[in-house]
Amino acid sequence: MILAAANKASFCPVGILNQNFYARDSRLVAFELIGKVLVFKRDGDVLCGRVAETEAYLGSQDPASHAHRGMTPRNCVMFGPAGFSYVYFTYGFHHCLNVVTESEGVAGAVLIRAVEPVRGIELMMKRRGCRDVRSLTSGPGKLTQAFGITVAQSGLDLTADDFHFEEENHEDLKRLGSDCPRWLRIGVSPRVGIREGTKSLFRFFLQDSPFVSVFPKHFREK
DNA sequence: TGAATGATCACG
DNA sequence: GTGATCATTCAT
């Protein structure tokens, strides 16, 4: 299933995405986050990546969600107000970055699974111990390692100047040598890395992008 | 395909 | 407290 979406702003006119953007259905937020730019500033370093892959997670009705069995100490941020970060540690190795969605009291989040490195690539390479740009941030654990994001960044306001998502600026991207399509081709597929809830098409990704994590074989085109 | 590695949560 | 289970990554 392939959908096309206008690259121009449809909800937030310009700049940093605000709480109203996130306080909606997780699937809609996950879809619209594709193509937006993740910005994380710390210690004078500015890291940017264009979102290439997301997954939506719901509440009690979603067996794959951390919030499936109600509120716990770990997932309580998912029940809070939208537009805050939810970072968790998993498999003893990796951190995963989420954005809280839905209205306050309703659990929901969008997992950021992959971005296209846009700015701060040298620092990302240093942290990842890897020179291949395509491997820097093409996975939820990879991108948090490249950006230096850990559970210390959980529960933060994602409308802040130093940690947010924003509309992509075509002129900035062009100056940095990144591709700037007028239209985004967005693919939809089941979520990956989960045991249940695999029938739901809650994964969204930039079609034809070399910066996505994986491409489910049964959904591969051609 | 499996190993690495540690937090979390449902048990009782 | 205990043990199964991970919204993963990398090397084999």
mmCIF file of C-alpha atoms (C1' of nucleotides) in Angstrom:
data_model
loop_
_atom_site.group_PDB
_atom_site.id
_atom_site.type_symbol
_atom_site.label_atom_id
_atom_site.label_comp_id
_atom_site.label_asym_id
_atom_site.label_seq_id
_atom_site.Cartn_x
_atom_site.Cartn_y
_atom_site.Cartn_z
ATOM 1 C CA MET A 1 0.000 0.000 0.000
ATOM 2 C CA ILE A 2 1.494 3.271 -1.068
ATOM 3 C CA LEU A 3 0.229 6.665 -0.108
ATOM 4 C CA ALA A 4 1.346 10.031 -1.330
ATOM 5 C CA ALA A 5 1.344 13.045 0.935
ATOM 6 C CA ALA A 6 1.994 16.666 0.237
ATOM 7 C CA ASN A 7 5.330 17.732 1.581
ATOM 8 C CA LYS A 8 4.035 21.147 2.424
ATOM 9 C CA ALA A 9 2.710 21.809 5.881
ATOM 10 C CA SER A 10 -0.798 20.555 6.382
ATOM 11 C CA PHE A 11 -1.251 21.011 10.096
ATOM 12 C CA CYS A 12 1.479 23.147 11.617
ATOM 13 C CA PRO A 13 2.314 26.018 9.255
ATOM 14 C CA VAL A 14 5.991 26.429 10.009
ATOM 15 C CA GLY A 15 8.724 25.669 12.518
ATOM 16 C CA ILE A 16 8.641 23.469 15.597
ATOM 17 C CA LEU A 17 5.731 21.028 15.760
ATOM 18 C CA ASN A 18 3.521 21.958 18.693
ATOM 19 C CA GLN A 19 1.458 19.975 21.172
ATOM 20 C CA ASN A 20 -1.624 20.147 18.958
ATOM 21 C CA PHE A 21 0.252 18.210 16.302
ATOM 22 C CA TYR A 22 0.927 15.328 18.714
ATOM 23 C CA ALA A 23 -2.411 15.334 20.560
ATOM 24 C CA ARG A 24 -4.113 13.268 17.854
ATOM 25 C CA ASP A 25 -4.477 9.643 16.793
ATOM 26 C CA SER A 26 -1.095 7.902 17.026
ATOM 27 C CA ARG A 27 -1.412 6.551 13.482
ATOM 28 C CA LEU A 28 -2.029 9.989 12.031
ATOM 29 C CA VAL A 29 0.901 11.457 13.946
ATOM 30 C CA ALA A 30 3.152 8.578 12.853
ATOM 31 C CA PHE A 31 2.160 9.143 9.226
ATOM 32 C CA GLU A 32 2.659 12.904 9.331
ATOM 33 C CA LEU A 33 5.998 12.701 11.153
ATOM 34 C CA ILE A 34 7.535 11.140 8.053
ATOM 35 C CA GLY A 35 9.671 13.799 6.408
ATOM 36 C CA LYS A 36 9.794 16.036 9.462
ATOM 37 C CA VAL A 37 13.190 16.814 10.968
ATOM 38 C CA LEU A 38 14.350 15.632 14.388
ATOM 39 C CA VAL A 39 16.539 18.256 16.068
ATOM 40 C CA PHE A 40 18.605 17.547 19.181
ATOM 41 C CA LYS A 41 21.039 20.126 20.550
ATOM 42 C CA ARG A 42 23.479 19.508 23.403
ATOM 43 C CA ASP A 43 26.871 20.843 24.446
ATOM 44 C CA GLY A 44 27.019 23.066 21.379
ATOM 45 C CA ASP A 45 26.393 20.184 19.009
ATOM 46 C CA VAL A 46 23.378 20.288 16.715
ATOM 47 C CA LEU A 47 22.146 16.964 15.371
ATOM 48 C CA CYS A 48 19.420 16.745 12.747
ATOM 49 C CA GLY A 49 17.787 13.868 10.926
ATOM 50 C CA ARG A 50 14.855 13.660 8.584
ATOM 51 C CA VAL A 51 12.343 11.094 9.834
ATOM 52 C CA ALA A 52 12.283 8.113 7.478
ATOM 53 C CA GLU A 53 10.371 5.497 9.482
ATOM 54 C CA THR A 54 7.874 5.479 12.342
ATOM 55 C CA GLU A 55 5.510 3.097 14.097
ATOM 56 C CA ALA A 56 2.286 3.899 15.947
ATOM 57 C CA TYR A 57 1.505 2.301 19.298
ATOM 58 C CA LEU A 58 -1.891 2.591 20.936
ATOM 59 C CA GLY A 59 -3.222 1.752 24.397
ATOM 60 C CA SER A 60 -5.144 -1.160 25.872
ATOM 61 C CA GLN A 61 -6.494 -2.284 22.479
ATOM 62 C CA ASP A 62 -2.976 -2.711 21.049
ATOM 63 C CA PRO A 63 -1.327 -5.999 22.170
ATOM 64 C CA ALA A 64 2.082 -4.792 20.959
ATOM 65 C CA SER A 65 2.008 -1.617 23.029
ATOM 66 C CA HIS A 66 3.809 -1.158 26.330
ATOM 67 C CA ALA A 67 0.511 0.319 27.528
ATOM 68 C CA HIS A 68 -1.476 -2.796 26.606
ATOM 69 C CA ARG A 69 -1.828 -3.915 30.226
ATOM 70 C CA GLY A 70 -2.364 -0.523 31.765
ATOM 71 C CA MET A 71 -0.119 2.021 33.404
ATOM 72 C CA THR A 72 3.194 0.942 34.928
ATOM 73 C CA PRO A 73 6.163 2.934 36.237
ATOM 74 C CA ARG A 74 7.879 2.585 32.858
ATOM 75 C CA ASN A 75 5.050 3.482 30.504
ATOM 76 C CA CYS A 76 3.262 6.169 32.512
ATOM 77 C CA VAL A 77 4.592 8.888 30.197
ATOM 78 C CA MET A 78 2.457 7.344 27.427
ATOM 79 C CA PHE A 79 -0.649 8.293 29.437
ATOM 80 C CA GLY A 80 0.457 11.862 29.955
ATOM 81 C CA PRO A 81 0.109 14.929 27.730
ATOM 82 C CA ALA A 82 1.171 14.698 24.084
ATOM 83 C CA GLY A 83 4.404 16.075 22.750
ATOM 84 C CA PHE A 84 6.697 14.594 25.384
ATOM 85 C CA SER A 85 9.495 12.094 24.823
ATOM 86 C CA TYR A 86 9.245 8.481 25.972
ATOM 87 C CA VAL A 87 12.607 6.726 25.875
ATOM 88 C CA TYR A 88 13.032 3.170 27.110
ATOM 89 C CA PHE A 89 15.966 0.753 27.405
ATOM 90 C CA THR A 90 15.564 -2.674 25.866
ATOM 91 C CA TYR A 91 17.453 -5.896 25.173
ATOM 92 C CA GLY A 92 20.120 -4.757 27.613
ATOM 93 C CA PHE A 93 21.668 -2.658 24.875
ATOM 94 C CA HIS A 94 19.431 -0.207 23.128
ATOM 95 C CA HIS A 95 17.389 2.889 23.757
ATOM 96 C CA CYS A 96 14.269 3.659 21.713
ATOM 97 C CA LEU A 97 12.838 7.143 21.180
ATOM 98 C CA ASN A 98 9.089 7.710 21.141
ATOM 99 C CA VAL A 99 6.816 10.738 21.006
ATOM 100 C CA VAL A 100 3.740 10.684 23.249
ATOM 101 C CA THR A 101 0.482 11.163 21.364
ATOM 102 C CA GLU A 102 -3.280 11.316 21.991
ATOM 103 C CA SER A 103 -5.071 13.444 24.566
ATOM 104 C CA GLU A 104 -3.935 13.370 28.179
ATOM 105 C CA GLY A 105 -5.134 10.227 29.928
ATOM 106 C CA VAL A 106 -5.150 8.227 26.688
ATOM 107 C CA ALA A 107 -2.066 6.081 26.102
ATOM 108 C CA GLY A 108 -0.317 6.421 22.770
ATOM 109 C CA ALA A 109 3.110 6.914 21.259
ATOM 110 C CA VAL A 110 5.015 6.955 18.003
ATOM 111 C CA LEU A 111 8.310 5.071 17.839
ATOM 112 C CA ILE A 112 10.955 6.816 15.751
ATOM 113 C CA ARG A 113 12.582 3.905 13.927
ATOM 114 C CA ALA A 114 14.856 5.617 11.426
ATOM 115 C CA VAL A 115 16.008 9.007 10.245
ATOM 116 C CA GLU A 116 18.150 10.244 7.383
ATOM 117 C CA PRO A 117 21.249 11.960 8.812
ATOM 118 C CA VAL A 118 21.132 15.633 7.898
ATOM 119 C CA ARG A 119 23.410 17.525 10.275
ATOM 120 C CA GLY A 120 26.111 16.468 12.731
ATOM 121 C CA ILE A 121 27.069 13.423 10.704
ATOM 122 C CA GLU A 122 30.685 13.359 11.911
ATOM 123 C CA LEU A 123 29.558 13.138 15.540
ATOM 124 C CA MET A 124 27.068 10.427 14.629
ATOM 125 C CA MET A 125 29.860 8.451 12.940
ATOM 126 C CA LYS A 126 32.076 8.836 15.994
ATOM 127 C CA ARG A 127 29.371 7.603 18.360
ATOM 128 C CA ARG A 128 28.352 4.725 16.110
ATOM 129 C CA GLY A 129 31.908 3.699 15.233
ATOM 130 C CA CYS A 130 30.810 3.508 11.646
ATOM 131 C CA ARG A 131 31.573 5.505 8.483
ATOM 132 C CA ASP A 132 28.625 4.248 6.425
ATOM 133 C CA VAL A 133 25.989 6.995 6.485
ATOM 134 C CA ARG A 134 23.286 4.472 5.661
ATOM 135 C CA SER A 135 24.003 2.552 8.865
ATOM 136 C CA LEU A 136 24.183 5.509 11.226
ATOM 137 C CA THR A 137 20.520 5.964 12.075
ATOM 138 C CA SER A 138 18.636 3.221 10.180
ATOM 139 C CA GLY A 139 17.068 1.613 13.240
ATOM 140 C CA PRO A 140 15.575 2.709 16.570
ATOM 141 C CA GLY A 141 18.635 1.678 18.584
ATOM 142 C CA LYS A 142 21.045 3.050 16.019
ATOM 143 C CA LEU A 143 19.559 6.522 15.894
ATOM 144 C CA THR A 144 19.465 6.953 19.677
ATOM 145 C CA GLN A 145 23.123 5.894 19.833
ATOM 146 C CA ALA A 146 24.021 8.315 17.032
ATOM 147 C CA PHE A 147 22.112 11.170 18.681
ATOM 148 C CA GLY A 148 23.281 10.319 22.197
ATOM 149 C CA ILE A 149 19.709 9.868 23.401
ATOM 150 C CA THR A 150 19.140 7.719 26.509
ATOM 151 C CA VAL A 151 16.501 7.347 29.212
ATOM 152 C CA ALA A 152 17.894 10.614 30.564
ATOM 153 C CA GLN A 153 15.991 12.226 27.690
ATOM 154 C CA SER A 154 12.682 10.559 28.617
ATOM 155 C CA GLY A 155 9.750 12.682 29.692
ATOM 156 C CA LEU A 156 11.091 15.856 28.073
ATOM 157 C CA ASP A 157 8.974 18.469 26.316
ATOM 158 C CA LEU A 158 9.465 17.950 22.588
ATOM 159 C CA THR A 159 8.392 21.466 21.724
ATOM 160 C CA ALA A 160 11.611 22.840 23.254
ATOM 161 C CA ASP A 161 14.214 24.660 21.199
ATOM 162 C CA ASP A 162 16.895 22.028 21.854
ATOM 163 C CA PHE A 163 14.813 18.864 21.374
ATOM 164 C CA HIS A 164 11.968 18.803 18.883
ATOM 165 C CA PHE A 165 10.633 17.906 15.463
ATOM 166 C CA GLU A 166 10.166 20.611 12.861
ATOM 167 C CA GLU A 167 8.999 21.139 9.325
ATOM 168 C CA GLU A 168 11.854 20.500 6.952
ATOM 169 C CA ASN A 169 13.390 23.632 5.494
ATOM 170 C CA HIS A 170 14.142 22.966 1.836
ATOM 171 C CA GLU A 171 16.776 25.663 1.589
ATOM 172 C CA ASP A 172 18.642 24.378 4.636
ATOM 173 C CA LEU A 173 18.508 20.811 3.392
ATOM 174 C CA LYS A 174 19.720 21.826 -0.055
ATOM 175 C CA ARG A 175 22.632 23.727 1.448
ATOM 176 C CA LEU A 176 23.570 20.657 3.480
ATOM 177 C CA GLY A 177 23.470 18.519 0.355
ATOM 178 C CA SER A 178 20.412 16.468 1.264
ATOM 179 C CA ASP A 179 17.752 15.399 -1.170
ATOM 180 C CA CYS A 180 14.633 17.571 -1.186
ATOM 181 C CA PRO A 181 11.667 15.912 -2.893
ATOM 182 C CA ARG A 182 8.548 17.992 -3.385
ATOM 183 C CA TRP A 183 6.478 14.907 -2.687
ATOM 184 C CA LEU A 184 6.975 12.143 -0.216
ATOM 185 C CA ARG A 185 6.049 8.601 -1.169
ATOM 186 C CA ILE A 186 5.093 6.931 2.057
ATOM 187 C CA GLY A 187 4.913 3.157 2.439
ATOM 188 C CA VAL A 188 2.760 1.382 5.009
ATOM 189 C CA SER A 189 3.403 -2.063 6.510
ATOM 190 C CA PRO A 190 3.003 -4.131 9.659
ATOM 191 C CA ARG A 191 5.223 -3.153 12.559
ATOM 192 C CA VAL A 192 8.467 -5.063 12.976
ATOM 193 C CA GLY A 193 10.092 -6.724 15.955
ATOM 194 C CA ILE A 194 6.826 -7.568 17.700
ATOM 195 C CA ARG A 195 5.024 -10.858 18.347
ATOM 196 C CA GLU A 196 1.441 -9.652 18.489
ATOM 197 C CA GLY A 197 -0.434 -6.959 16.644
ATOM 198 C CA THR A 198 1.363 -7.853 13.413
ATOM 199 C CA LYS A 199 -1.797 -7.531 11.351
ATOM 200 C CA SER A 200 -2.106 -3.807 11.933
ATOM 201 C CA LEU A 201 -0.485 -1.611 9.297
ATOM 202 C CA PHE A 202 0.984 0.831 11.800
ATOM 203 C CA ARG A 203 4.460 1.232 10.291
ATOM 204 C CA PHE A 204 5.145 4.169 7.980
ATOM 205 C CA PHE A 205 8.307 4.800 6.008
ATOM 206 C CA LEU A 206 9.789 6.859 3.209
ATOM 207 C CA GLN A 207 9.457 4.735 0.116
ATOM 208 C CA ASP A 208 12.720 4.351 -1.817
ATOM 209 C CA SER A 209 14.763 5.682 1.087
ATOM 210 C CA PRO A 210 18.041 3.849 1.879
ATOM 211 C CA PHE A 211 17.730 5.063 5.462
ATOM 212 C CA VAL A 212 14.872 2.845 6.673
ATOM 213 C CA SER A 213 15.635 -0.052 9.017
ATOM 214 C CA VAL A 214 14.129 -3.041 7.256
ATOM 215 C CA PHE A 215 11.641 -3.734 4.542
ATOM 216 C CA PRO A 216 9.311 -6.671 5.284
ATOM 217 C CA LYS A 217 9.753 -9.158 2.458
ATOM 218 C CA HIS A 218 6.060 -9.859 2.036
ATOM 219 C CA PHE A 219 5.502 -6.167 1.482
ATOM 220 C CA ARG A 220 8.388 -5.564 -0.886
ATOM 221 C CA GLU A 221 7.372 -4.105 -4.215
ATOM 222 C CA LYS A 222 8.488 -5.651 -7.506
ATOM 223 C "C1'" DT B 1 20.295 -17.880 13.335
ATOM 224 C "C1'" DG B 2 21.865 -16.836 17.709
ATOM 225 C "C1'" DA B 3 24.481 -14.301 21.247
ATOM 226 C "C1'" DA B 4 24.943 -10.318 24.057
ATOM 227 C "C1'" DT B 5 22.910 -8.170 28.315
ATOM 228 C "C1'" DG B 6 19.885 -5.714 31.715
ATOM 229 C "C1'" DA B 7 15.431 -3.479 32.881
ATOM 230 C "C1'" DT B 8 10.704 -4.555 33.504
ATOM 231 C "C1'" DC B 9 6.681 -6.876 35.037
ATOM 232 C "C1'" DA B 10 3.636 -10.638 36.458
ATOM 233 C "C1'" DC B 11 3.894 -13.951 39.531
ATOM 234 C "C1'" DG B 12 3.177 -15.364 44.408
ATOM 235 C "C1'" DG C 1 12.784 -12.489 45.031
ATOM 236 C "C1'" DT C 2 12.426 -15.158 40.458
ATOM 237 C "C1'" DG C 3 12.122 -15.939 35.620
ATOM 238 C "C1'" DA C 4 10.340 -15.061 31.083
ATOM 239 C "C1'" DT C 5 10.221 -11.581 27.912
ATOM 240 C "C1'" DC C 6 11.581 -8.099 25.247
ATOM 241 C "C1'" DA C 7 8.984 -1.891 20.090
ATOM 242 C "C1'" DT C 8 17.414 -4.530 18.853
ATOM 243 C "C1'" DT C 9 21.824 -4.992 16.704
ATOM 244 C "C1'" DC C 10 25.709 -7.365 14.892
ATOM 245 C "C1'" DA C 11 28.496 -11.134 13.583
ATOM 246 C "C1'" DT C 12 28.300 -15.853 11.966
#
